[in-house]
Amino acid sequence: MTSRRTFLQALGISGGAVAAAGVGKAALAALPEPVIQTKPDTMAPLLPQTGRPYNPVVTLNGWTLPWRMNNGVKEFHLVAEPVVREMAPGFTAHLWGYNGQSPGPTIEVVEGDRVRIFVTNRLPEHTSIHWHGQRLPNGMDGVAGLNQPAIPSGKTYVYEFVARRPGTFMYHPHADEMVQMAMGMMGFWVTHPKGRHPLIDEVDRDFCFLLNAYDIDPGSYTPKIMTMLDFNLWSWNSRIFPGIDSLNVRLNDKVRIRIGNLTMTNHPIHLHGHEFLVTGTDGGPTPKGTRWYEVTTDVAVGQMRQIEFRADEEGDWAFHCHKSHHTMNAMGHDVPTLIGVDHRGIAKKISKLVPDYMVMGERGMADMTEMDMPIPDNTVPMMTGDGPFGSVEMGGMFSVVKVRRDQKPGDYSNPGWFKHPPGTMAREFDGAVQTPHRQSGAGGGQSMPRARQDASDVEVHVRKPTHKAGH
Amino acid sequence: MNLFRAAHLRGRRLAIGAGALLLAGCASVDFEESVRQTNQDAAGFTQGRLALAGTPAQREVMAREADALLAQPLGQDEAVRLALLNSPALQALLANNWSEAATAAQGARIANPVFTFERMRSPDEVEFGRMLAFGLLDLITLPHRYGVARRQIAQAQLRLTTEVVDQVTRIRQTWVNAVAAQQKQSYAEQVYEAADAGAELAQRLQAVGNITRLQRARHQAFYADAATQLAGARHAALAAREALVRQLGLTDAQAARLQLPGQLPPLPAAPRTAGQVAQATTEQRLDVRQARLGFDAAAKAQGLTAVTSLTDIELGVRRDQTFDKAEGHTERARGYEIEVRLPLFDWGGMQRDSMNARTLAAANALEATLRAAGSELRESYSAYRTGYDIARHYRDEVLPLSKAISEENTLRYNGMLIGVFELLADSREQIGAVVNAINAQQQFWLADAALQAAVLGKPTAVAVGLAAAPGAAEAGH
Ligand SMILES: [Cu+2]
């Protein structure tokens, strides 16, 4: 739920080292009161009560920032501050964000709106905000040192510009950028078209989220800010599976999903069961002639992608990054592959030294989801998430698009697991299985025959899938 | 001796003989009493069980008791008891001390009288001379010498106590070393097993193609190193055990039956306070008592030299008979003879100087002992207290931390955040911490034994090293 508080109360709860750093009372009177969010849930769309009408977006595990109209100007108030974000049930992170959450609230405006954004810095260091993708006066672009002085701790700055171009944008700091982004400072921005737009279709559901990555040691709370590439948590809106809400739609809804990438690597985002069109980038809507159907689109670093599809297949459809280690939660990168390694005798020896030792990985990593062993505090297993048929064995950037015949328009609630019509689900085959023919003499083929044969081929253990071995 | 002349002896022979016997009887040695005294003075060390086995029957009783002790793991007190019963070296020490005391007692006896008989013949005479002579000085100085001997006997008695305390302290420390070494060996075995499991696993990983030969070789290298460490630890344990076997004086058959407890005793709940330790009064300390006796003996001896250095007097009773052939009669003569060495050339000055100097030295030695006693006690206490604090630190801080690290690493292994090799490497490291903790406990018990000896006044028999434990070097990295 959105909680409205007075600004002074907001100061009180945002706490931290800068609580004493005052903001002039005279200045406060002129500010819209900041709205603070205390929950990580997906909030219902914020229907515009003032200003130009538009069809609002739904921010996955997030919310839209309310505004006030002031002489025809839309006024928002962002408070940059330390926050505690629940990234998944049982795992909270100490991040920096805006108005109580990371990422910050989504800002929704309409093409042509004059926008005034107050930014109060409640961080221990200076900050600034860059409005990624916007056309605006150079002095509003938010690069500290280049376009403006950085906003010192405890100070409030104001940005003002006209949202000239409809499209999908982001905001993030441009002062001590690497640290502040590694700490979770970012937010989504949607500029809706004013009236009908030849390249922008009306949709029934419009979702948005940011891709972000953190490096938080299992058992700790604060991201490691100096990490360059070796992040261990791949998140959507600072949530990891099974903490990411599903995208719930009605059968035959036209669905738009807007995705922005503020990580340090690309993410091939993949949807099951449907083809989609990429209808926009941070440059704006794409020309119709350039659109083609895909089931995966790569969202490169610093980019936005807007995909659209007709949800015309009922069911629970996986929706995830296709880099498979991005659908894992924190894991070791130096763990040896134990597949096919016979542990007889050794396991006993090791368990004499490490009493709680259990063999894992001998048959693959799925062991992990089956054994349910204790792991460090404040972390989520590498592979987890129970579906209707057992563990989904996923983590990180993974969610589900739920298409339901009986989902009411405007109802974003989770309809539960899909009930498959009889005969539409994979099942065990109970007939006879014929022995397959295998080709012999594997080599380099005709074009490049293998020059030399290894004298000693490694011994390959094929452990037959018998009944579950008791470890 | 001196010039002889015929003389006749009779009469007071009996009286003199009786007197000599009486005097000789005073300065004798009761070794049983000596041992009893040591058992009393060093009760904490001998458990009242110090005894010299003189007869086969006694030896048999002691052997039976030793057998009973060897039937179970040998605690520290039991080790001491076993040595007291069984150690030939300790028995030799007792016997030697007895002999020393007896020699000292000898000094307080009168030398046996000298009897001379002469027969001189001239053409007309035959002369028989008989003389019973004894040192007059012996007699005069007897009370003095008696005092000296008594002090020497007392000194021997103290020396016995001191040596027993020293021996017992050594036994205690050797026992501590043997148990600790055995304990460390069992941890070296665990490290070896960890490395062995790692090497075996690496081999199987390579066999199925999951790791390279290089990686396997690295894991195998841990194992090779651990094997060396284990060999070293095994020898150290054996050497420490054999040192104990020697201290206890075990036969080969007994040595084979020797069992040690699995671990050192736990730390006492609280360390002894400095106040408790300082309670033993300085005068009661063995080293001070010994120095004082040394001084008394020297002083007494000095009084004696005042006489002996001046002269040497000998008293003889003479009885002469002369047969005159010409006249056909016999002449008898009786008398006594005193012989005095004339101090013409040696007035005894050097001897007196020597004795003066010896007394002075003894006086200063006493003073030095008195002054050193407190200092030595303070140092011993510091070693003890530091040993206690370090061992407690290991018990209360380091080991729980190691345990926490192990547990957290198991959780991280469960979460597939670290692999089995890291888990094994960590367990080796945590075992290293345990070995360091054993070292600390060992140092404490060594210091404890040293302090017990120091309190009684026998400064540390074996140096206590409180140097910081050498990292996890022993864990075999
Ligand atoms: Cu990805």
Coordinates of C-alpha atoms in Angstrom, one line a residue, chain A residues 217-218 330-344 346 349-350 352-354 356-361 365 368 373-376 382 458-459 461, chain B residues 190-191 193-198 200-202 204-211 406-408 410-424 427 431:
Chain A
D217 CA 27.5 -12.4 -0.6
P218 CA 25.1 -15.0 0.7
A330 CA 23.8 -16.8 -5.9
M331 CA 26.1 -19.7 -6.8
G332 CA 29.7 -20.6 -6.6
H333 CA 31.7 -20.1 -9.8
D334 CA 34.5 -22.4 -8.8
V335 CA 32.5 -25.5 -8.0
P336 CA 33.9 -28.5 -9.8
T337 CA 31.6 -30.5 -12.0
L338 CA 30.9 -33.8 -10.2
I339 CA 28.6 -35.3 -12.8
G340 CA 29.4 -39.0 -13.3
V341 CA 31.9 -39.0 -10.4
D342 CA 31.6 -42.1 -8.2
H343 CA 31.6 -41.0 -4.6
R344 CA 31.6 -44.4 -3.0
I346 CA 34.9 -40.8 -0.3
K349 CA 35.7 -40.1 4.6
I350 CA 34.7 -36.5 4.0
K352 CA 34.2 -37.8 9.2
L353 CA 35.7 -34.4 8.8
V354 CA 32.6 -32.4 7.8
D356 CA 27.0 -32.5 7.7
Y357 CA 28.6 -33.3 4.4
M358 CA 26.3 -34.7 1.7
V359 CA 27.2 -35.6 -1.9
M360 CA 25.7 -33.1 -4.4
G361 CA 26.2 -32.8 -8.1
M365 CA 22.7 -29.9 -9.8
M368 CA 20.1 -29.2 -4.7
M373 CA 19.7 -28.6 3.1
P374 CA 20.4 -25.6 5.3
I375 CA 22.1 -22.7 3.5
P376 CA 23.5 -19.4 4.9
M382 CA 20.6 -21.2 -6.3
V458 CA 38.7 -40.9 -20.6
E459 CA 36.6 -43.4 -18.9
H461 CA 30.7 -43.3 -16.5
Chain B
Q190 CA 42.4 -36.1 10.1
V191 CA 44.2 -33.6 7.9
E193 CA 42.3 -38.1 5.5
A194 CA 40.9 -34.8 4.2
A195 CA 43.8 -34.6 1.8
D196 CA 43.4 -38.2 0.9
A197 CA 39.7 -37.8 0.2
G198 CA 40.5 -34.7 -1.9
E200 CA 41.0 -39.6 -4.4
L201 CA 38.1 -37.4 -5.6
A202 CA 40.4 -35.4 -7.9
R204 CA 38.0 -39.8 -10.1
L205 CA 37.1 -36.3 -11.4
Q206 CA 40.0 -36.6 -13.9
A207 CA 39.1 -40.2 -14.7
V208 CA 35.7 -39.1 -16.0
G209 CA 37.1 -36.0 -17.7
N210 CA 35.8 -33.3 -15.4
I211 CA 39.2 -31.7 -14.4
S406 CA 33.3 -24.8 9.5
E407 CA 29.5 -24.6 9.9
E408 CA 29.2 -21.6 7.7
T410 CA 29.1 -26.3 5.2
L411 CA 26.1 -24.0 4.6
R412 CA 27.9 -22.5 1.7
Y413 CA 28.7 -25.9 0.3
N414 CA 25.0 -26.8 0.7
G415 CA 24.1 -23.7 -1.3
M416 CA 26.6 -24.7 -4.0
L417 CA 28.5 -21.5 -3.3
I418 CA 31.7 -23.4 -2.7
G419 CA 32.8 -26.8 -3.9
V420 CA 33.9 -29.8 -2.1
F421 CA 37.6 -29.0 -2.5
E422 CA 37.2 -25.7 -0.8
L423 CA 35.2 -27.4 1.9
L424 CA 38.1 -29.9 2.4
S427 CA 38.4 -28.3 7.2
I431 CA 42.1 -28.6 12.1

